[in-house]
Amino acid sequence: MEENKKIKRLAITAGIFVFAIILVSAIFIVARARFSATLDLVVAPASAEVMIDGKKYENGKYEFEPGEKTVVITKDGFESQEMMVNLIANETTKLYTYLLPADGSYAWYLEHEDDMMLLNTIGDAEAAKAGKAYLEKNPIVVVLPIVYANYDSDWNYTEYRIDGGSFDGCKTEFCLKITDTTGGNYEAALEVIRGKGFLPENFEILYEYKPIEPLK
């Protein structure tokens, strides 16, 4: 009888322990779900004060509830920044930014190696972001430049190239430019563009006949 009571007490204790583990796990899961937005924070100088919704943070990664956050970055002798950052559930948002001294110079960074390294990291991130945005807006750049240089069966030589970007005479932010060195290849170049999966009519296209200059 006493043995049965002991077994019963052990069973109850084990049950309470298991329930406690389940409860703690559930609380942890709910907390993780609540703080599901990640902020990757890199600010230069590292000694700048970063306040997010009134709470102080340093460079690093943090979990937040999704939504808009007010970010204020200050340092004595530097221009301050204040911005709104929208944090999205289950996504990482990068906040890479820097402050400049009140005189607008980079003298501080030239004199502080660690902060210069941070500035370089921020610059690389900004360049990568700009490159990604440019690629998304102008996906044809993946296949550019297109260079055609070929002899046919009669040894007639054809050469032209297609580049993309901003050129003199371009009325939009992004143009295609056909540079034809043997002449008469405008339509052929358009067919090559179509063959790459893009419609020429979606672009402003510049054409330049630039014959090969004979060697003197």
JSON list of C-alpha atoms in Angstrom, two decimals:
[
{"chain": "A", "resi": 1, "resn": "MET", "atom": "CA", "xyz": [0.00, 0.00, 0.00]},
{"chain": "A", "resi": 2, "resn": "GLU", "atom": "CA", "xyz": [2.79, 2.38, 0.95]},
{"chain": "A", "resi": 3, "resn": "GLU", "atom": "CA", "xyz": [4.59, 1.41, -2.24]},
{"chain": "A", "resi": 4, "resn": "ASN", "atom": "CA", "xyz": [1.54, 2.35, -4.29]},
{"chain": "A", "resi": 5, "resn": "LYS", "atom": "CA", "xyz": [1.35, 5.76, -2.59]},
{"chain": "A", "resi": 6, "resn": "LYS", "atom": "CA", "xyz": [5.03, 6.38, -3.37]},
{"chain": "A", "resi": 7, "resn": "ILE", "atom": "CA", "xyz": [4.51, 5.44, -7.02]},
{"chain": "A", "resi": 8, "resn": "LYS", "atom": "CA", "xyz": [1.47, 7.73, -7.15]},
{"chain": "A", "resi": 9, "resn": "ARG", "atom": "CA", "xyz": [3.44, 10.63, -5.66]},
{"chain": "A", "resi": 10, "resn": "LEU", "atom": "CA", "xyz": [6.25, 10.05, -8.16]},
{"chain": "A", "resi": 11, "resn": "ALA", "atom": "CA", "xyz": [3.75, 9.97, -11.00]},
{"chain": "A", "resi": 12, "resn": "ILE", "atom": "CA", "xyz": [2.19, 13.25, -9.85]},
{"chain": "A", "resi": 13, "resn": "THR", "atom": "CA", "xyz": [5.62, 14.85, -9.47]},
{"chain": "A", "resi": 14, "resn": "ALA", "atom": "CA", "xyz": [6.65, 13.66, -12.93]},
{"chain": "A", "resi": 15, "resn": "GLY", "atom": "CA", "xyz": [3.38, 14.96, -14.35]},
{"chain": "A", "resi": 16, "resn": "ILE", "atom": "CA", "xyz": [3.91, 18.38, -12.79]},
{"chain": "A", "resi": 17, "resn": "PHE", "atom": "CA", "xyz": [7.50, 18.45, -14.11]},
{"chain": "A", "resi": 18, "resn": "VAL", "atom": "CA", "xyz": [6.39, 17.55, -17.64]},
{"chain": "A", "resi": 19, "resn": "PHE", "atom": "CA", "xyz": [3.60, 20.13, -17.49]},
{"chain": "A", "resi": 20, "resn": "ALA", "atom": "CA", "xyz": [6.09, 22.78, -16.35]},
{"chain": "A", "resi": 21, "resn": "ILE", "atom": "CA", "xyz": [8.39, 21.96, -19.28]},
{"chain": "A", "resi": 22, "resn": "ILE", "atom": "CA", "xyz": [5.49, 22.16, -21.73]},
{"chain": "A", "resi": 23, "resn": "LEU", "atom": "CA", "xyz": [4.34, 25.46, -20.21]},
{"chain": "A", "resi": 24, "resn": "VAL", "atom": "CA", "xyz": [7.82, 26.99, -20.38]},
{"chain": "A", "resi": 25, "resn": "SER", "atom": "CA", "xyz": [8.23, 25.78, -23.97]},
{"chain": "A", "resi": 26, "resn": "ALA", "atom": "CA", "xyz": [4.87, 27.25, -24.93]},
{"chain": "A", "resi": 27, "resn": "ILE", "atom": "CA", "xyz": [5.77, 30.59, -23.33]},
{"chain": "A", "resi": 28, "resn": "PHE", "atom": "CA", "xyz": [9.10, 30.57, -25.18]},
{"chain": "A", "resi": 29, "resn": "ILE", "atom": "CA", "xyz": [7.41, 29.78, -28.51]},
{"chain": "A", "resi": 30, "resn": "VAL", "atom": "CA", "xyz": [4.84, 32.54, -28.00]},
{"chain": "A", "resi": 31, "resn": "ALA", "atom": "CA", "xyz": [7.61, 34.99, -27.08]},
{"chain": "A", "resi": 32, "resn": "ARG", "atom": "CA", "xyz": [9.61, 34.01, -30.15]},
{"chain": "A", "resi": 33, "resn": "ALA", "atom": "CA", "xyz": [6.54, 34.45, -32.33]},
{"chain": "A", "resi": 34, "resn": "ARG", "atom": "CA", "xyz": [5.88, 37.84, -30.80]},
{"chain": "A", "resi": 35, "resn": "PHE", "atom": "CA", "xyz": [9.45, 39.07, -31.27]},
{"chain": "A", "resi": 36, "resn": "SER", "atom": "CA", "xyz": [9.79, 37.71, -34.79]},
{"chain": "A", "resi": 37, "resn": "ALA", "atom": "CA", "xyz": [11.36, 40.72, -36.55]},
{"chain": "A", "resi": 38, "resn": "THR", "atom": "CA", "xyz": [15.15, 41.00, -36.60]},
{"chain": "A", "resi": 39, "resn": "LEU", "atom": "CA", "xyz": [17.11, 44.25, -36.77]},
{"chain": "A", "resi": 40, "resn": "ASP", "atom": "CA", "xyz": [20.74, 44.12, -37.91]},
{"chain": "A", "resi": 41, "resn": "LEU", "atom": "CA", "xyz": [22.20, 47.36, -36.55]},
{"chain": "A", "resi": 42, "resn": "VAL", "atom": "CA", "xyz": [25.52, 48.85, -37.69]},
{"chain": "A", "resi": 43, "resn": "VAL", "atom": "CA", "xyz": [26.18, 52.50, -36.88]},
{"chain": "A", "resi": 44, "resn": "ALA", "atom": "CA", "xyz": [29.37, 54.52, -37.16]},
{"chain": "A", "resi": 45, "resn": "PRO", "atom": "CA", "xyz": [30.94, 55.86, -35.06]},
{"chain": "A", "resi": 46, "resn": "ALA", "atom": "CA", "xyz": [30.49, 52.92, -32.70]},
{"chain": "A", "resi": 47, "resn": "SER", "atom": "CA", "xyz": [30.38, 55.41, -29.81]},
{"chain": "A", "resi": 48, "resn": "ALA", "atom": "CA", "xyz": [27.22, 57.06, -31.18]},
{"chain": "A", "resi": 49, "resn": "GLU", "atom": "CA", "xyz": [24.13, 56.68, -29.00]},
{"chain": "A", "resi": 50, "resn": "VAL", "atom": "CA", "xyz": [21.34, 54.73, -30.67]},
{"chain": "A", "resi": 51, "resn": "MET", "atom": "CA", "xyz": [17.85, 54.99, -29.18]},
{"chain": "A", "resi": 52, "resn": "ILE", "atom": "CA", "xyz": [15.08, 52.78, -30.54]},
{"chain": "A", "resi": 53, "resn": "ASP", "atom": "CA", "xyz": [11.65, 53.67, -29.18]},
{"chain": "A", "resi": 54, "resn": "GLY", "atom": "CA", "xyz": [13.43, 55.32, -26.26]},
{"chain": "A", "resi": 55, "resn": "LYS", "atom": "CA", "xyz": [15.67, 52.36, -25.40]},
{"chain": "A", "resi": 56, "resn": "LYS", "atom": "CA", "xyz": [19.44, 52.37, -25.90]},
{"chain": "A", "resi": 57, "resn": "TYR", "atom": "CA", "xyz": [21.09, 49.85, -28.26]},
{"chain": "A", "resi": 58, "resn": "GLU", "atom": "CA", "xyz": [24.58, 49.12, -29.57]},
{"chain": "A", "resi": 59, "resn": "ASN", "atom": "CA", "xyz": [25.70, 47.58, -32.85]},
{"chain": "A", "resi": 60, "resn": "GLY", "atom": "CA", "xyz": [24.42, 44.01, -33.18]},
{"chain": "A", "resi": 61, "resn": "LYS", "atom": "CA", "xyz": [21.35, 41.95, -34.02]},
{"chain": "A", "resi": 62, "resn": "TYR", "atom": "CA", "xyz": [18.13, 42.24, -32.02]},
{"chain": "A", "resi": 63, "resn": "GLU", "atom": "CA", "xyz": [14.68, 40.69, -32.02]},
{"chain": "A", "resi": 64, "resn": "PHE", "atom": "CA", "xyz": [11.66, 43.03, -31.99]},
{"chain": "A", "resi": 65, "resn": "GLU", "atom": "CA", "xyz": [7.95, 42.92, -32.35]},
{"chain": "A", "resi": 66, "resn": "PRO", "atom": "CA", "xyz": [7.07, 43.70, -35.99]},
{"chain": "A", "resi": 67, "resn": "GLY", "atom": "CA", "xyz": [6.06, 47.28, -36.76]},
{"chain": "A", "resi": 68, "resn": "GLU", "atom": "CA", "xyz": [7.47, 50.78, -37.08]},
{"chain": "A", "resi": 69, "resn": "LYS", "atom": "CA", "xyz": [10.21, 51.84, -34.70]},
{"chain": "A", "resi": 70, "resn": "THR", "atom": "CA", "xyz": [11.56, 55.33, -34.06]},
{"chain": "A", "resi": 71, "resn": "VAL", "atom": "CA", "xyz": [15.35, 55.45, -34.27]},
{"chain": "A", "resi": 72, "resn": "VAL", "atom": "CA", "xyz": [17.37, 58.42, -33.00]},
{"chain": "A", "resi": 73, "resn": "ILE", "atom": "CA", "xyz": [21.16, 58.43, -33.43]},
{"chain": "A", "resi": 74, "resn": "THR", "atom": "CA", "xyz": [23.27, 61.12, -31.76]},
{"chain": "A", "resi": 75, "resn": "LYS", "atom": "CA", "xyz": [26.83, 61.96, -30.84]},
{"chain": "A", "resi": 76, "resn": "ASP", "atom": "CA", "xyz": [28.30, 65.20, -29.53]},
{"chain": "A", "resi": 77, "resn": "GLY", "atom": "CA", "xyz": [29.83, 67.21, -32.37]},
{"chain": "A", "resi": 78, "resn": "PHE", "atom": "CA", "xyz": [28.05, 65.15, -35.04]},
{"chain": "A", "resi": 79, "resn": "GLU", "atom": "CA", "xyz": [24.91, 65.69, -37.11]},
{"chain": "A", "resi": 80, "resn": "SER", "atom": "CA", "xyz": [22.07, 63.65, -35.59]},
{"chain": "A", "resi": 81, "resn": "GLN", "atom": "CA", "xyz": [19.74, 61.31, -37.44]},
{"chain": "A", "resi": 82, "resn": "GLU", "atom": "CA", "xyz": [16.12, 60.44, -36.73]},
{"chain": "A", "resi": 83, "resn": "MET", "atom": "CA", "xyz": [14.19, 57.93, -38.81]},
{"chain": "A", "resi": 84, "resn": "MET", "atom": "CA", "xyz": [11.35, 55.43, -38.84]},
{"chain": "A", "resi": 85, "resn": "VAL", "atom": "CA", "xyz": [12.24, 51.79, -39.50]},
{"chain": "A", "resi": 86, "resn": "ASN", "atom": "CA", "xyz": [9.55, 49.27, -40.41]},
{"chain": "A", "resi": 87, "resn": "LEU", "atom": "CA", "xyz": [10.41, 45.82, -39.04]},
{"chain": "A", "resi": 88, "resn": "ILE", "atom": "CA", "xyz": [8.69, 42.87, -40.72]},
{"chain": "A", "resi": 89, "resn": "ALA", "atom": "CA", "xyz": [7.83, 39.54, -39.10]},
{"chain": "A", "resi": 90, "resn": "ASN", "atom": "CA", "xyz": [10.25, 36.70, -39.90]},
{"chain": "A", "resi": 91, "resn": "GLU", "atom": "CA", "xyz": [12.55, 39.05, -41.81]},
{"chain": "A", "resi": 92, "resn": "THR", "atom": "CA", "xyz": [15.87, 40.75, -41.08]},
{"chain": "A", "resi": 93, "resn": "THR", "atom": "CA", "xyz": [16.02, 44.49, -41.65]},
{"chain": "A", "resi": 94, "resn": "LYS", "atom": "CA", "xyz": [19.46, 46.06, -42.02]},
{"chain": "A", "resi": 95, "resn": "LEU", "atom": "CA", "xyz": [19.99, 49.49, -40.54]},
{"chain": "A", "resi": 96, "resn": "TYR", "atom": "CA", "xyz": [23.46, 50.50, -41.69]},
{"chain": "A", "resi": 97, "resn": "THR", "atom": "CA", "xyz": [24.13, 54.20, -41.32]},
{"chain": "A", "resi": 98, "resn": "TYR", "atom": "CA", "xyz": [26.73, 56.70, -40.16]},
{"chain": "A", "resi": 99, "resn": "LEU", "atom": "CA", "xyz": [27.00, 60.17, -38.68]},
{"chain": "A", "resi": 100, "resn": "LEU", "atom": "CA", "xyz": [29.23, 62.93, -40.00]},
{"chain": "A", "resi": 101, "resn": "PRO", "atom": "CA", "xyz": [30.85, 65.62, -37.87]},
{"chain": "A", "resi": 102, "resn": "ALA", "atom": "CA", "xyz": [29.05, 68.96, -37.85]},
{"chain": "A", "resi": 103, "resn": "ASP", "atom": "CA", "xyz": [31.55, 70.35, -40.37]},
{"chain": "A", "resi": 104, "resn": "GLY", "atom": "CA", "xyz": [30.61, 67.61, -42.86]},
{"chain": "A", "resi": 105, "resn": "SER", "atom": "CA", "xyz": [34.14, 66.21, -43.08]},
{"chain": "A", "resi": 106, "resn": "TYR", "atom": "CA", "xyz": [35.40, 62.64, -42.70]},
{"chain": "A", "resi": 107, "resn": "ALA", "atom": "CA", "xyz": [38.28, 63.71, -40.46]},
{"chain": "A", "resi": 108, "resn": "TRP", "atom": "CA", "xyz": [37.01, 61.64, -37.51]},
{"chain": "A", "resi": 109, "resn": "TYR", "atom": "CA", "xyz": [37.09, 58.44, -39.54]},
{"chain": "A", "resi": 110, "resn": "LEU", "atom": "CA", "xyz": [40.59, 59.14, -40.87]},
{"chain": "A", "resi": 111, "resn": "GLU", "atom": "CA", "xyz": [41.77, 59.39, -37.26]},
{"chain": "A", "resi": 112, "resn": "HIS", "atom": "CA", "xyz": [39.82, 56.39, -35.86]},
{"chain": "A", "resi": 113, "resn": "GLU", "atom": "CA", "xyz": [40.66, 53.12, -37.60]},
{"chain": "A", "resi": 114, "resn": "ASP", "atom": "CA", "xyz": [37.88, 51.02, -36.02]},
{"chain": "A", "resi": 115, "resn": "ASP", "atom": "CA", "xyz": [35.22, 53.52, -37.05]},
{"chain": "A", "resi": 116, "resn": "MET", "atom": "CA", "xyz": [36.73, 53.71, -40.54]},
{"chain": "A", "resi": 117, "resn": "MET", "atom": "CA", "xyz": [36.29, 49.93, -40.81]},
{"chain": "A", "resi": 118, "resn": "LEU", "atom": "CA", "xyz": [32.66, 50.34, -39.79]},
{"chain": "A", "resi": 119, "resn": "LEU", "atom": "CA", "xyz": [32.26, 53.09, -42.39]},
{"chain": "A", "resi": 120, "resn": "ASN", "atom": "CA", "xyz": [33.67, 50.76, -45.06]},
{"chain": "A", "resi": 121, "resn": "THR", "atom": "CA", "xyz": [31.25, 48.02, -44.01]},
{"chain": "A", "resi": 122, "resn": "ILE", "atom": "CA", "xyz": [28.34, 50.45, -44.27]},
{"chain": "A", "resi": 123, "resn": "GLY", "atom": "CA", "xyz": [29.57, 51.67, -47.67]},
{"chain": "A", "resi": 124, "resn": "ASP", "atom": "CA", "xyz": [29.83, 48.11, -48.98]},
{"chain": "A", "resi": 125, "resn": "ALA", "atom": "CA", "xyz": [26.31, 47.35, -47.76]},
{"chain": "A", "resi": 126, "resn": "GLU", "atom": "CA", "xyz": [24.92, 50.50, -49.38]},
{"chain": "A", "resi": 127, "resn": "ALA", "atom": "CA", "xyz": [26.66, 49.64, -52.66]},
{"chain": "A", "resi": 128, "resn": "ALA", "atom": "CA", "xyz": [25.27, 46.10, -52.56]},
{"chain": "A", "resi": 129, "resn": "LYS", "atom": "CA", "xyz": [21.78, 47.43, -51.86]},
{"chain": "A", "resi": 130, "resn": "ALA", "atom": "CA", "xyz": [22.03, 49.93, -54.71]},
{"chain": "A", "resi": 131, "resn": "GLY", "atom": "CA", "xyz": [23.32, 47.21, -57.03]},
{"chain": "A", "resi": 132, "resn": "LYS", "atom": "CA", "xyz": [20.46, 44.90, -56.13]},
{"chain": "A", "resi": 133, "resn": "ALA", "atom": "CA", "xyz": [17.91, 47.66, -56.72]},
{"chain": "A", "resi": 134, "resn": "TYR", "atom": "CA", "xyz": [19.53, 48.49, -60.07]},
{"chain": "A", "resi": 135, "resn": "LEU", "atom": "CA", "xyz": [19.45, 44.83, -61.11]},
{"chain": "A", "resi": 136, "resn": "GLU", "atom": "CA", "xyz": [15.81, 44.44, -60.08]},
{"chain": "A", "resi": 137, "resn": "LYS", "atom": "CA", "xyz": [14.89, 47.54, -62.09]},
{"chain": "A", "resi": 138, "resn": "ASN", "atom": "CA", "xyz": [17.04, 46.62, -65.11]},
{"chain": "A", "resi": 139, "resn": "PRO", "atom": "CA", "xyz": [17.33, 42.80, -65.20]},
{"chain": "A", "resi": 140, "resn": "ILE", "atom": "CA", "xyz": [18.78, 42.86, -68.73]},
{"chain": "A", "resi": 141, "resn": "VAL", "atom": "CA", "xyz": [22.14, 43.93, -67.27]},
{"chain": "A", "resi": 142, "resn": "VAL", "atom": "CA", "xyz": [22.71, 40.26, -66.37]},
{"chain": "A", "resi": 143, "resn": "VAL", "atom": "CA", "xyz": [23.31, 39.47, -70.06]},
{"chain": "A", "resi": 144, "resn": "LEU", "atom": "CA", "xyz": [25.17, 42.68, -70.94]},
{"chain": "A", "resi": 145, "resn": "PRO", "atom": "CA", "xyz": [27.38, 43.56, -72.63]},
{"chain": "A", "resi": 146, "resn": "ILE", "atom": "CA", "xyz": [26.49, 41.51, -75.69]},
{"chain": "A", "resi": 147, "resn": "VAL", "atom": "CA", "xyz": [29.36, 41.38, -78.18]},
{"chain": "A", "resi": 148, "resn": "TYR", "atom": "CA", "xyz": [28.90, 39.89, -81.65]},
{"chain": "A", "resi": 149, "resn": "ALA", "atom": "CA", "xyz": [31.98, 39.35, -83.80]},
{"chain": "A", "resi": 150, "resn": "ASN", "atom": "CA", "xyz": [31.77, 36.73, -86.51]},
{"chain": "A", "resi": 151, "resn": "TYR", "atom": "CA", "xyz": [32.79, 35.74, -90.07]},
{"chain": "A", "resi": 152, "resn": "ASP", "atom": "CA", "xyz": [30.19, 34.14, -92.32]},
{"chain": "A", "resi": 153, "resn": "SER", "atom": "CA", "xyz": [30.88, 31.36, -94.80]},
{"chain": "A", "resi": 154, "resn": "ASP", "atom": "CA", "xyz": [32.09, 33.92, -97.37]},
{"chain": "A", "resi": 155, "resn": "TRP", "atom": "CA", "xyz": [34.46, 35.48, -94.84]},
{"chain": "A", "resi": 156, "resn": "ASN", "atom": "CA", "xyz": [32.35, 38.61, -94.47]},
{"chain": "A", "resi": 157, "resn": "TYR", "atom": "CA", "xyz": [32.99, 40.07, -91.04]},
{"chain": "A", "resi": 158, "resn": "THR", "atom": "CA", "xyz": [30.21, 41.40, -88.77]},
{"chain": "A", "resi": 159, "resn": "GLU", "atom": "CA", "xyz": [30.82, 43.16, -85.49]},
{"chain": "A", "resi": 160, "resn": "TYR", "atom": "CA", "xyz": [28.61, 45.09, -83.06]},
{"chain": "A", "resi": 161, "resn": "ARG", "atom": "CA", "xyz": [27.97, 45.29, -79.34]},
{"chain": "A", "resi": 162, "resn": "ILE", "atom": "CA", "xyz": [25.06, 46.13, -77.03]},
{"chain": "A", "resi": 163, "resn": "ASP", "atom": "CA", "xyz": [25.62, 47.92, -73.73]},
{"chain": "A", "resi": 164, "resn": "GLY", "atom": "CA", "xyz": [23.25, 49.19, -71.06]},
{"chain": "A", "resi": 165, "resn": "GLY", "atom": "CA", "xyz": [23.34, 52.23, -68.83]},
{"chain": "A", "resi": 166, "resn": "SER", "atom": "CA", "xyz": [23.17, 56.01, -69.05]},
{"chain": "A", "resi": 167, "resn": "PHE", "atom": "CA", "xyz": [24.73, 57.50, -72.17]},
{"chain": "A", "resi": 168, "resn": "ASP", "atom": "CA", "xyz": [24.90, 60.89, -73.87]},
{"chain": "A", "resi": 169, "resn": "GLY", "atom": "CA", "xyz": [21.60, 61.39, -75.66]},
{"chain": "A", "resi": 170, "resn": "CYS", "atom": "CA", "xyz": [19.74, 59.00, -73.35]},
{"chain": "A", "resi": 171, "resn": "LYS", "atom": "CA", "xyz": [16.45, 60.56, -72.23]},
{"chain": "A", "resi": 172, "resn": "THR", "atom": "CA", "xyz": [15.70, 57.94, -69.56]},
{"chain": "A", "resi": 173, "resn": "GLU", "atom": "CA", "xyz": [17.69, 56.58, -66.60]},
{"chain": "A", "resi": 174, "resn": "PHE", "atom": "CA", "xyz": [18.59, 53.41, -68.47]},
{"chain": "A", "resi": 175, "resn": "CYS", "atom": "CA", "xyz": [19.16, 52.91, -72.20]},
{"chain": "A", "resi": 176, "resn": "LEU", "atom": "CA", "xyz": [20.49, 50.23, -74.48]},
{"chain": "A", "resi": 177, "resn": "LYS", "atom": "CA", "xyz": [23.22, 51.33, -76.85]},
{"chain": "A", "resi": 178, "resn": "ILE", "atom": "CA", "xyz": [24.07, 49.48, -80.05]},
{"chain": "A", "resi": 179, "resn": "THR", "atom": "CA", "xyz": [27.56, 50.27, -81.27]},
{"chain": "A", "resi": 180, "resn": "ASP", "atom": "CA", "xyz": [27.86, 48.96, -84.83]},
{"chain": "A", "resi": 181, "resn": "THR", "atom": "CA", "xyz": [31.38, 48.75, -86.24]},
{"chain": "A", "resi": 182, "resn": "THR", "atom": "CA", "xyz": [30.57, 47.08, -89.58]},
{"chain": "A", "resi": 183, "resn": "GLY", "atom": "CA", "xyz": [27.21, 48.77, -90.31]},
{"chain": "A", "resi": 184, "resn": "GLY", "atom": "CA", "xyz": [23.68, 47.60, -91.05]},
{"chain": "A", "resi": 185, "resn": "ASN", "atom": "CA", "xyz": [23.27, 45.53, -87.89]},
{"chain": "A", "resi": 186, "resn": "TYR", "atom": "CA", "xyz": [20.53, 47.43, -86.05]},
{"chain": "A", "resi": 187, "resn": "GLU", "atom": "CA", "xyz": [17.78, 44.85, -86.70]},
{"chain": "A", "resi": 188, "resn": "ALA", "atom": "CA", "xyz": [20.17, 41.97, -86.03]},
{"chain": "A", "resi": 189, "resn": "ALA", "atom": "CA", "xyz": [20.99, 43.51, -82.66]},
{"chain": "A", "resi": 190, "resn": "LEU", "atom": "CA", "xyz": [17.28, 43.77, -81.83]},
{"chain": "A", "resi": 191, "resn": "GLU", "atom": "CA", "xyz": [16.87, 40.07, -82.64]},
{"chain": "A", "resi": 192, "resn": "VAL", "atom": "CA", "xyz": [19.73, 39.24, -80.28]},
{"chain": "A", "resi": 193, "resn": "ILE", "atom": "CA", "xyz": [17.97, 41.21, -77.52]},
{"chain": "A", "resi": 194, "resn": "ARG", "atom": "CA", "xyz": [14.78, 39.22, -78.17]},
{"chain": "A", "resi": 195, "resn": "GLY", "atom": "CA", "xyz": [16.79, 36.01, -78.13]},
{"chain": "A", "resi": 196, "resn": "LYS", "atom": "CA", "xyz": [17.96, 36.88, -74.62]},
{"chain": "A", "resi": 197, "resn": "GLY", "atom": "CA", "xyz": [14.33, 37.05, -73.48]},
{"chain": "A", "resi": 198, "resn": "PHE", "atom": "CA", "xyz": [13.80, 40.83, -73.53]},
{"chain": "A", "resi": 199, "resn": "LEU", "atom": "CA", "xyz": [11.61, 43.07, -75.70]},
{"chain": "A", "resi": 200, "resn": "PRO", "atom": "CA", "xyz": [13.48, 45.92, -77.44]},
{"chain": "A", "resi": 201, "resn": "GLU", "atom": "CA", "xyz": [10.34, 48.08, -77.34]},
{"chain": "A", "resi": 202, "resn": "ASN", "atom": "CA", "xyz": [10.62, 48.17, -73.54]},
{"chain": "A", "resi": 203, "resn": "PHE", "atom": "CA", "xyz": [13.85, 50.17, -73.77]},
{"chain": "A", "resi": 204, "resn": "GLU", "atom": "CA", "xyz": [15.09, 53.43, -75.15]},
{"chain": "A", "resi": 205, "resn": "ILE", "atom": "CA", "xyz": [17.66, 52.31, -77.71]},
{"chain": "A", "resi": 206, "resn": "LEU", "atom": "CA", "xyz": [20.54, 54.38, -79.03]},
{"chain": "A", "resi": 207, "resn": "TYR", "atom": "CA", "xyz": [22.34, 53.39, -82.22]},
{"chain": "A", "resi": 208, "resn": "GLU", "atom": "CA", "xyz": [25.81, 54.47, -83.23]},
{"chain": "A", "resi": 209, "resn": "TYR", "atom": "CA", "xyz": [27.67, 53.45, -86.38]},
{"chain": "A", "resi": 210, "resn": "LYS", "atom": "CA", "xyz": [31.33, 53.53, -85.47]},
{"chain": "A", "resi": 211, "resn": "PRO", "atom": "CA", "xyz": [33.41, 51.93, -88.22]},
{"chain": "A", "resi": 212, "resn": "ILE", "atom": "CA", "xyz": [36.69, 50.25, -87.47]},
{"chain": "A", "resi": 213, "resn": "GLU", "atom": "CA", "xyz": [39.53, 52.63, -88.19]},
{"chain": "A", "resi": 214, "resn": "PRO", "atom": "CA", "xyz": [42.26, 51.06, -90.32]},
{"chain": "A", "resi": 215, "resn": "LEU", "atom": "CA", "xyz": [45.69, 50.84, -88.80]},
{"chain": "A", "resi": 216, "resn": "LYS", "atom": "CA", "xyz": [48.13, 53.47, -90.01]}
]
